Amino acid sequence: MDGLEKVSDSAKPRAGDVDVEKNYEKGNDGNTVTSTPKLDEMRPKFFDGTATLTVGGQVVLIPTPSADPRDADPLNLPKWHKQLIIGIIVLYAISGLCLITALSALIVFIMPDYQRDGITPDQISNLFTFPNLFLGLGNLVSMPIAVAIGRRPVILASNVLLFLAAVLCATNRNYYWHLGGRMVAAFAAAQCQALALLILQDIYFLHQRARVFQIYASAEVLLNSSLVIASSYMADALGWRSWYWLFAGLSGLAMVLTFFFVPETAYDRPIEAFMGSHPTDRSNLLPAVQNTGPDAIARSRSPGPKYATVDERPAADLQHFKERTFTSNLRVFVHKPTWSRCWLCLKQIGQVFLFPHVLWVAINNGLFQGIDVSIQMTYAEVLVKPPYNWANTSVSLIQLGQVLIALLCVPLIGWLSDYVIRSSARRNHGIHEPEKRLIAWILPMVTALILTVLYGYVLKNPERYHWMAIVSVVDGYLIVLMGVSTVGTAYLIDSHPSFAGAILVALPVTRGLVGFGLSKHTTTYIANIGPVKTFGIYAAVSAAFCLLGVVLFFKGKKVRKLCAQMTQ
């Protein structure tokens, strides 16, 4: 990740940010003439996210894949292998996250054991709060290391640690043993929030990014919801520790599959690769000499550029590169550790918190997560009381609706976001502007505002509403959470791919802090001012931040360029 000539993990230059300094020489007649710029002077100095995505109706592959079949460019992995990697990462993610989050369904079985041992309710609550803290800590520690030494050793170590932590939890004999095991498990599972997405963006192209992120998120929710529903029945039949043995088995399987089928995906690329052109083709470096300013360069129409497209991509160069083999994929350390990149990643994490568009996406994610937590905290109590009178064992069945919503989110959010950027690029002479992804943000934002206001009225007067109103809010909010996460993450990585690791750390950290701050006193607010005003205020704050998105849609390009220039 050095930020200029080679950009580790991503770093794109855009259609207008090629700085060219002309060389001046004396001609035979004594007059000053302009000579051809040196290659180093023709290299783009920074990248702000604008790139050539379509040429002649064809989709350009961004980043440009190399001819290296081995050491290897992960973009050249076969389709089946990429899909297998998604499946393995999903298995790892649910093994960790469900182990941490499903405790709410098991707490009624755990509390009697601990109360007999004199453990207080506050201590029991630590089983929830401390693991969440270690989730954030795990991201901050693992991402810089993954940038420095590679993704594979970190994801392998995380799988091993998660397996050991699940065994610790399953064999625990007291509260402190249990708490320690859950904290270790959370630290190991943290990579499913950031590093997992970084691996996915390593192996897929820009025009596939949102749908892949959404498939990952939907599969995770679908399996997680199913396991949560089964948790209470399993604990009742076999004891609550049996739940941890299930995840020991799942994480053990993920560990083995990761070793054999998840190769190293970190790959350094020249900055031109993220513009959509062949970095090895020198014609791509020629400046547009007629330009009158940086923004005048029209790469899609400049003379000579060649592009790798979906139908026409570089063939594997087996003359200069070795062929990728099953054995070569098993290497744990593919790259020589570069610890300076570790410090650079930490620096970038600090820098992205100063990017206005990163903060906007992160705070929006946090606001909607906080509202969702507030809903999750209160809906069960309403359903088990009149007028609904649900049985305690039936409350978890509300998760069934999320299975359908998770499936619908793939076309409604992932596919739509990728479709929008392709069609927008075709109308814009082939040029992709990351802000176009925000069009797909409209559906989750409007949904959030409607559901938030509706929930306040349902809480105030439940007798006026069918129980489906609550189910619709609880399950429908999944569209909101997935939409703002998938679209926002894809937008930011499109804008600053060289900061992908830092962005993927900043988002969950900010989301957790803002969500916690918003939801912490929800029950107090409801008691003091009522549910209508409480959720009305939540909706108003969310609407205000949504309106800032309109400004960002039109002015985001200038913001991106300024941030890219300041951090080059």
XYZ file of C-alpha atoms in Angstrom:
568
model
C 0.000 0.000 0.000
C 2.363 2.712 -0.870
C -0.080 5.214 -2.366
C 1.641 6.234 -5.616
C 3.324 4.018 -8.194
C 2.135 0.758 -6.693
C -1.085 0.652 -4.837
C -1.583 -2.297 -2.542
C -5.126 -3.505 -2.110
C -6.457 -0.855 -4.505
C -5.915 2.654 -5.652
C -7.440 4.075 -8.742
C -6.742 7.204 -10.746
C -9.566 8.828 -12.521
C -10.461 10.309 -15.758
C -8.954 13.656 -15.089
C -6.211 13.392 -12.586
C -3.137 12.600 -14.614
C -0.554 15.231 -13.792
C 1.836 15.797 -16.670
C 4.865 18.041 -16.464
C 6.231 18.952 -19.895
C 9.991 18.861 -20.563
C 11.426 21.786 -22.487
C 14.485 21.589 -24.759
C 16.221 23.880 -27.219
C 15.552 23.091 -30.858
C 18.058 23.478 -33.725
C 16.779 26.955 -34.411
C 17.286 28.005 -30.817
C 13.588 28.062 -30.020
C 12.172 26.234 -27.023
C 10.201 23.145 -27.976
C 8.220 20.665 -25.960
C 9.704 17.192 -25.700
C 7.905 13.959 -24.875
C 7.390 13.689 -21.122
C 9.276 11.016 -19.260
C 7.295 7.938 -18.269
C 7.499 8.780 -14.568
C 6.107 12.218 -15.312
C 3.173 10.712 -17.175
C 2.118 8.540 -14.268
C -1.090 9.585 -12.505
C -0.353 11.224 -9.160
C -3.549 10.332 -7.353
C -6.913 8.709 -7.891
C -10.276 10.012 -6.738
C -12.626 7.278 -7.915
C -13.703 8.374 -11.394
C -12.882 5.647 -13.918
C -13.775 4.295 -17.343
C -16.356 1.556 -16.814
C -17.829 1.055 -20.288
C -16.346 1.248 -23.786
C -18.389 0.595 -26.901
C -21.203 -0.845 -24.837
C -18.902 -3.347 -23.131
C -18.122 -3.348 -19.407
C -14.483 -2.581 -18.588
C -12.862 -4.783 -15.953
C -11.752 -2.688 -12.970
C -9.193 -3.366 -11.603
C -7.570 -4.471 -14.843
C -6.598 -8.135 -14.448
C -2.983 -8.975 -15.165
C -1.652 -11.850 -17.267
C -0.288 -13.456 -14.092
C -2.140 -16.729 -13.415
C -0.295 -17.469 -10.223
C 1.425 -15.382 -7.517
C -1.007 -14.418 -8.389
C -3.708 -12.239 -9.507
C -6.858 -13.259 -7.576
C -8.997 -11.661 -10.272
C -7.943 -14.540 -12.536
C -9.363 -17.207 -10.253
C -12.038 -19.334 -11.967
C -15.662 -18.499 -11.238
C -16.294 -21.692 -9.232
C -13.322 -20.938 -6.978
C -14.547 -17.419 -6.265
C -17.998 -18.740 -5.380
C -16.432 -21.362 -3.118
C -14.470 -18.630 -1.324
C -17.722 -16.734 -0.680
C -19.286 -19.877 0.776
C -16.307 -20.574 3.046
C -16.202 -16.995 4.315
C -19.951 -17.113 5.022
C -19.418 -20.324 7.011
C -16.648 -18.653 9.007
C -18.792 -15.556 9.562
C -21.844 -17.360 10.914
C -19.626 -19.602 13.061
C -18.348 -16.507 14.819
C -21.101 -13.911 14.703
C -23.955 -16.273 15.525
C -21.934 -17.674 18.430
C -21.721 -14.105 19.779
C -25.154 -12.708 18.913
C -27.430 -15.703 19.544
C -26.880 -15.584 23.304
C -30.084 -13.562 23.703
C -32.070 -16.665 22.747
C -30.156 -18.800 25.276
C -30.035 -16.442 28.236
C -33.193 -17.914 29.805
C -31.387 -21.263 30.011
C -28.097 -19.793 31.268
C -29.369 -17.462 34.008
C -30.632 -20.145 36.448
C -27.194 -21.818 36.481
C -25.342 -18.583 37.175
C -27.839 -17.247 39.690
C -27.262 -20.364 41.773
C -23.541 -19.505 41.710
C -24.190 -15.948 42.905
C -23.515 -14.243 39.562
C -25.369 -10.906 39.371
C -27.452 -9.703 36.396
C -24.836 -7.013 35.703
C -22.144 -9.679 35.456
C -24.321 -11.749 33.142
C -24.763 -8.693 30.895
C -20.974 -8.713 30.457
C -21.439 -11.825 28.321
C -23.014 -9.447 25.763
C -21.043 -6.220 26.179
C -17.442 -7.409 26.432
C -17.576 -9.572 23.285
C -18.903 -6.569 21.344
C -15.895 -4.586 22.538
C -13.561 -7.335 21.342
C -15.267 -7.392 17.943
C -14.127 -3.810 17.397
C -10.680 -4.485 18.821
C -10.245 -7.475 16.518
C -10.839 -5.303 13.450
C -8.334 -2.678 14.567
C -5.643 -5.309 15.169
C -6.192 -7.697 12.272
C -6.631 -5.324 9.328
C -3.212 -3.603 9.546
C -1.547 -7.008 9.913
C -3.461 -8.376 6.903
C -2.284 -5.416 4.843
C 1.326 -5.978 5.953
C 1.676 -9.764 5.622
C -1.302 -10.845 3.502
C -4.901 -11.926 3.952
C -4.337 -15.686 4.083
C -2.245 -15.971 7.266
C -4.625 -13.669 9.156
C -7.832 -15.404 8.068
C -6.257 -18.804 8.818
C -5.158 -17.701 12.284
C -8.636 -16.286 12.925
C -10.269 -19.584 11.977
C -7.978 -21.556 14.284
C -8.574 -19.120 17.149
C -12.344 -19.203 16.615
C -12.374 -23.009 16.731
C -10.389 -23.041 19.993
C -12.650 -20.352 21.491
C -15.794 -22.327 20.602
C -14.336 -25.381 22.340
C -13.518 -23.215 25.380
C -17.117 -21.996 25.534
C -18.515 -25.505 25.088
C -16.372 -26.929 27.905
C -16.726 -24.013 30.328
C -17.370 -24.854 33.966
C -17.923 -21.395 35.416
C -18.900 -17.847 34.506
C -15.379 -16.462 34.090
C -14.305 -19.335 31.862
C -17.397 -18.703 29.740
C -16.770 -14.947 29.566
C -13.138 -15.426 28.562
C -14.075 -17.876 25.826
C -16.650 -15.475 24.386
C -14.175 -12.594 24.331
C -11.615 -14.712 22.464
C -14.335 -15.864 20.055
C -15.371 -12.255 19.372
C -11.770 -11.222 18.705
C -11.404 -14.114 16.242
C -14.781 -13.484 14.575
C -14.128 -9.776 14.003
C -12.609 -10.461 10.581
C -16.047 -11.258 9.157
C -16.893 -7.540 9.407
C -13.872 -6.125 7.568
C -11.248 -8.586 6.338
C -13.888 -10.844 4.763
C -15.169 -7.939 2.655
C -11.603 -6.985 1.740
C -11.002 -10.510 0.417
C -14.208 -10.329 -1.627
C -13.250 -6.993 -3.158
C -9.839 -8.482 -3.986
C -11.343 -11.225 -6.159
C -14.250 -9.422 -7.836
C -14.446 -6.472 -10.219
C -16.002 -3.087 -9.536
C -19.145 -3.802 -11.577
C -19.762 -6.952 -9.470
C -18.927 -5.480 -6.073
C -22.339 -4.570 -4.642
C -24.058 -7.819 -5.593
C -21.197 -9.875 -4.103
C -21.290 -7.869 -0.867
C -25.058 -8.348 -0.744
C -24.916 -12.086 -1.434
C -22.434 -12.405 1.431
C -24.614 -10.351 3.785
C -27.863 -12.082 2.787
C -26.399 -15.569 3.170
C -25.053 -14.598 6.567
C -28.428 -13.276 7.749
C -30.349 -16.208 6.297
C -28.216 -18.801 8.098
C -27.920 -16.731 11.260
C -31.702 -16.311 11.527
C -32.259 -20.021 10.997
C -29.750 -20.925 13.704
C -31.215 -18.413 16.172
C -34.666 -19.939 15.696
C -33.226 -23.399 16.377
C -31.153 -22.295 19.374
C -33.845 -22.396 22.058
C -35.063 -25.831 20.982
C -31.521 -27.216 20.927
C -30.693 -25.756 24.341
C -33.912 -27.139 25.796
C -33.216 -30.647 24.491
C -29.434 -30.947 24.952
C -28.430 -28.154 27.329
C -27.155 -24.687 26.477
C -23.507 -25.778 26.134
C -24.484 -27.967 23.183
C -24.993 -24.736 21.250
C -21.257 -24.031 21.447
C -20.379 -27.558 20.310
C -22.380 -26.875 17.150
C -20.221 -23.839 16.427
C -17.050 -25.707 17.296
C -17.978 -28.115 14.516
C -18.873 -25.353 12.045
C -15.737 -23.318 12.774
C -13.600 -26.461 12.534
C -15.050 -27.156 9.085
C -14.454 -23.531 8.063
C -10.856 -23.800 9.289
C -10.137 -26.866 7.137
C -11.857 -25.440 4.043
C -10.037 -22.127 4.433
C -6.657 -23.865 4.499
C -7.336 -25.817 1.316
C -9.429 -23.413 -0.767
C -8.849 -19.772 0.257
C -5.562 -18.625 -1.329
C -3.790 -15.335 -0.777
C -5.777 -12.505 -2.405
C -3.561 -9.474 -1.741
C -2.085 -8.197 -5.004
C -0.241 -4.952 -5.713
C -1.378 -3.163 -8.851
C -0.156 -0.082 -10.699
C -2.467 2.825 -10.159
C -3.532 2.767 -13.837
C -5.170 -0.624 -13.294
C -7.929 1.089 -11.366
C -8.639 3.453 -14.236
C -9.685 0.493 -16.351
C -6.669 0.390 -18.679
C -3.835 -2.087 -19.167
C -0.964 -0.879 -16.964
C 1.546 -2.709 -19.178
C 0.357 -0.891 -22.283
C 2.484 2.241 -22.590
C -0.065 3.911 -24.865
C -2.309 4.229 -21.840
C 0.179 6.589 -20.239
C 0.164 9.101 -23.068
C -1.320 12.407 -21.963
C -4.053 14.225 -23.805
C -1.920 17.151 -24.930
C -4.899 19.227 -26.029
C -6.368 19.426 -22.547
C -6.821 22.826 -20.969
C -7.027 21.502 -17.446
C -7.159 18.303 -15.487
C -10.878 17.824 -15.971
C -10.569 18.132 -19.740
C -9.019 14.695 -20.185
C -11.639 12.327 -21.572
C -10.124 8.891 -21.136
C -12.920 7.060 -22.869
C -12.101 8.995 -26.065
C -8.338 9.505 -25.690
C -6.183 8.150 -28.526
C -4.784 4.717 -28.054
C -6.059 3.402 -24.705
C -6.839 -0.271 -24.601
C -9.203 -1.795 -22.099
C -9.823 -5.216 -20.636
C -13.517 -5.974 -20.968
C -15.813 -8.789 -19.934
C -15.481 -10.289 -23.433
C -11.833 -9.419 -24.016
C -9.349 -9.787 -21.171
C -5.602 -10.548 -20.952
C -4.675 -14.171 -21.609
C -2.576 -15.978 -19.021
C 1.117 -15.404 -19.723
C 2.684 -18.784 -18.950
C 5.936 -17.724 -20.610
C 6.783 -15.204 -17.893
C 4.620 -16.472 -15.022
C 4.159 -19.862 -13.430
C 0.778 -21.528 -13.614
C -1.399 -21.427 -10.511
C -1.632 -24.879 -8.928
C -3.378 -26.438 -5.948
C -0.008 -26.637 -4.187
C 0.823 -22.989 -4.847
C -2.527 -21.989 -3.349
C -1.612 -23.728 -0.076
C 1.290 -21.393 0.684
C 0.545 -19.478 3.862
C 3.014 -16.613 3.414
C 3.002 -15.549 -0.228
C 4.312 -12.007 0.226
C 7.287 -10.787 2.172
C 5.979 -8.898 5.232
C 6.118 -5.136 4.783
C 5.528 -3.711 8.235
C 5.569 -0.138 6.969
C 2.207 -0.929 5.386
C 0.875 -1.833 8.815
C 1.629 1.656 10.075
C 0.312 3.162 6.854
C -2.996 1.327 7.356
C -3.281 2.686 10.897
C -2.569 6.161 9.536
C -5.231 5.708 6.859
C -7.779 4.599 9.453
C -7.246 7.951 11.151
C -7.415 9.821 7.845
C -10.705 8.335 6.642
C -12.451 9.632 9.752
C -11.759 13.088 8.284
C -13.372 12.275 4.920
C -16.871 13.874 4.898
C -18.400 11.189 2.677
C -16.950 8.378 4.808
C -18.387 9.984 7.938
C -21.763 10.423 6.250
C -21.970 6.749 5.292
C -20.665 5.572 8.684
C -22.991 7.787 10.746
C -25.995 6.799 8.623
C -25.144 3.154 9.217
C -24.868 3.863 12.937
C -28.168 5.742 13.114
C -30.133 2.989 11.417
C -28.417 0.307 13.471
C -29.273 2.230 16.645
C -32.924 2.464 15.612
C -32.967 -1.239 14.797
C -31.478 -2.090 18.203
C -34.180 0.073 19.802
C -36.825 -1.908 17.934
C -35.219 -5.236 18.868
C -35.193 -4.189 22.533
C -38.912 -3.472 22.668
C -40.924 -5.570 20.217
C -40.890 -8.867 22.157
C -42.474 -7.298 25.237
C -45.318 -5.939 23.116
C -46.006 -9.250 21.371
C -46.282 -11.342 24.560
C -48.782 -8.937 26.161
C -52.387 -8.131 25.207
C -53.732 -7.673 22.634
C -51.362 -10.085 20.852
C -50.562 -12.602 23.646
C -47.827 -14.488 21.808
C -46.169 -17.419 23.602
C -42.572 -16.809 24.674
C -41.359 -19.610 22.416
C -43.094 -18.049 19.410
C -41.372 -14.664 19.559
C -38.194 -15.920 17.851
C -40.302 -17.088 14.885
C -40.463 -13.460 13.786
C -36.990 -14.134 12.350
C -38.569 -16.271 9.622
C -39.555 -13.135 7.733
C -35.922 -12.076 7.580
C -35.113 -15.143 5.502
C -37.359 -13.851 2.702
C -36.114 -10.277 3.106
C -32.486 -11.429 2.920
C -33.185 -13.152 -0.397
C -35.027 -10.116 -1.807
C -32.152 -7.815 -0.889
C -29.856 -9.465 -3.449
C -31.781 -8.071 -6.468
C -33.258 -5.002 -4.730
C -29.930 -3.736 -3.387
C -26.918 -5.615 -4.735
C -27.979 -6.170 -8.334
C -29.682 -2.762 -8.562
C -26.585 -0.884 -7.368
C -24.359 -2.576 -9.953
C -26.950 -2.078 -12.691
C -27.222 1.633 -11.905
C -23.483 2.279 -12.233
C -23.253 0.384 -15.529
C -26.204 2.180 -17.102
C -25.050 5.554 -15.735
C -21.569 5.039 -17.174
C -22.996 4.269 -20.615
C -24.907 7.562 -20.527
C -21.794 9.400 -19.333
C -19.471 8.460 -22.221
C -18.280 5.396 -20.331
C -17.165 7.283 -17.215
C -18.119 5.906 -13.797
C -18.777 8.294 -10.930
C -19.124 6.483 -7.563
C -21.966 8.794 -6.445
C -24.270 7.049 -8.924
C -24.377 4.131 -6.492
C -26.289 6.349 -4.060
C -29.369 6.072 -6.287
C -29.788 2.548 -4.891
C -29.727 4.094 -1.387
C -33.144 5.733 -1.928
C -35.178 2.563 -1.265
C -33.639 1.715 2.139
C -33.756 5.361 3.256
C -37.447 5.828 2.436
C -38.226 2.441 3.980
C -36.396 3.417 7.177
C -38.307 6.658 7.651
C -41.704 5.019 7.096
C -41.028 2.040 9.372
C -39.511 4.149 12.161
C -42.529 6.451 12.376
C -44.969 3.530 12.077
C -43.304 1.639 14.925
C -43.763 4.571 17.301
C -47.523 4.575 16.687
C -47.775 0.779 17.034
C -46.014 0.896 20.406
C -48.335 3.619 21.659
C -51.594 1.977 20.575
C -50.997 -1.716 19.805
C -54.725 -2.448 19.997
C -55.232 -0.409 16.812
C -52.777 -2.448 14.745
C -52.486 -6.059 13.670
C -49.411 -7.946 14.885
C -48.228 -7.979 11.269
C -47.413 -4.291 11.682
C -44.714 -5.180 14.212
C -43.488 -8.113 12.125
C -43.282 -5.857 9.061
C -41.211 -3.287 10.935
C -38.835 -5.819 12.522
C -38.245 -7.764 9.313
C -38.500 -4.792 6.954
C -35.729 -2.980 8.761
C -33.354 -5.590 7.389
C -33.729 -3.892 3.987
C -32.548 -0.687 5.622
C -29.546 -2.204 7.379
C -28.409 -4.156 4.337
C -29.051 -1.326 1.917
C -27.076 1.364 3.704
C -24.272 -1.095 4.443
C -23.898 -2.663 0.988
C -24.409 0.480 -1.081
C -22.381 2.668 1.277
C -19.449 0.254 1.430
C -19.355 -0.212 -2.352
C -19.539 3.569 -2.876
C -16.617 4.271 -0.548
C -14.395 1.502 -1.931
C -15.146 2.696 -5.478
C -14.040 6.167 -4.372
C -10.882 5.221 -2.462
C -9.801 1.633 -3.193
C -6.327 2.235 -1.751
C -8.078 2.993 1.555
C -10.309 -0.105 1.392
C -8.824 -1.703 4.500
C -9.095 1.502 6.512
C -12.666 2.140 5.348
C -13.759 -1.387 6.222
C -12.451 -0.851 9.756
C -13.874 2.654 10.179
C -17.409 1.654 9.171
C -18.126 -1.015 11.828
C -16.342 0.989 14.540
C -18.394 4.124 13.845
C -21.566 2.117 13.311
C -21.156 0.468 16.693
C -20.414 3.697 18.557
C -23.261 5.698 16.985
C -25.701 2.803 17.296
C -24.819 2.316 20.949
C -25.175 6.025 21.696
C -28.576 6.234 20.015
C -30.111 3.100 21.528
C -28.628 3.136 25.036
C -31.437 5.186 26.618
C -34.327 4.209 24.335
C -36.412 2.689 27.138
C -35.902 5.823 29.238
C -36.948 8.049 26.341
C -40.090 5.978 25.755
C -41.001 6.193 29.446
C -40.473 9.970 29.549
C -41.806 11.286 26.232
C -43.628 8.292 24.755
C -42.869 6.031 21.784
C -44.336 8.323 19.116
C -42.051 11.233 19.979
C -39.052 8.958 20.589
C -39.192 7.246 17.222
C -40.364 10.465 15.573
C -37.142 12.143 16.727
C -35.144 9.161 15.483
C -36.847 9.481 12.092
C -36.226 13.243 11.960
C -32.512 12.865 12.701
C -32.251 10.138 10.067
C -34.102 12.289 7.528
C -31.691 15.175 8.117
C -28.710 12.939 7.389
C -30.491 11.508 4.357
C -30.850 15.019 2.932
C -27.099 15.482 3.242
C -26.869 12.610 0.783
C -28.524 14.788 -1.862
C -25.730 17.330 -1.444
C -23.152 14.549 -1.598
C -24.686 13.154 -4.785
C -24.020 16.424 -6.618
C -20.862 17.604 -4.831
C -19.269 14.284 -3.933
C -16.835 14.373 -6.844
C -15.185 17.525 -5.516
C -15.040 16.033 -2.027
C -13.401 12.857 -3.339
C -10.827 14.780 -5.318
C -9.923 17.002 -2.367
C -9.532 14.011 -0.038
C -7.434 12.136 -2.598
C -5.128 15.130 -3.092
C -4.709 15.706 0.635
C -3.749 12.088 1.350
C -1.581 11.208 -1.651
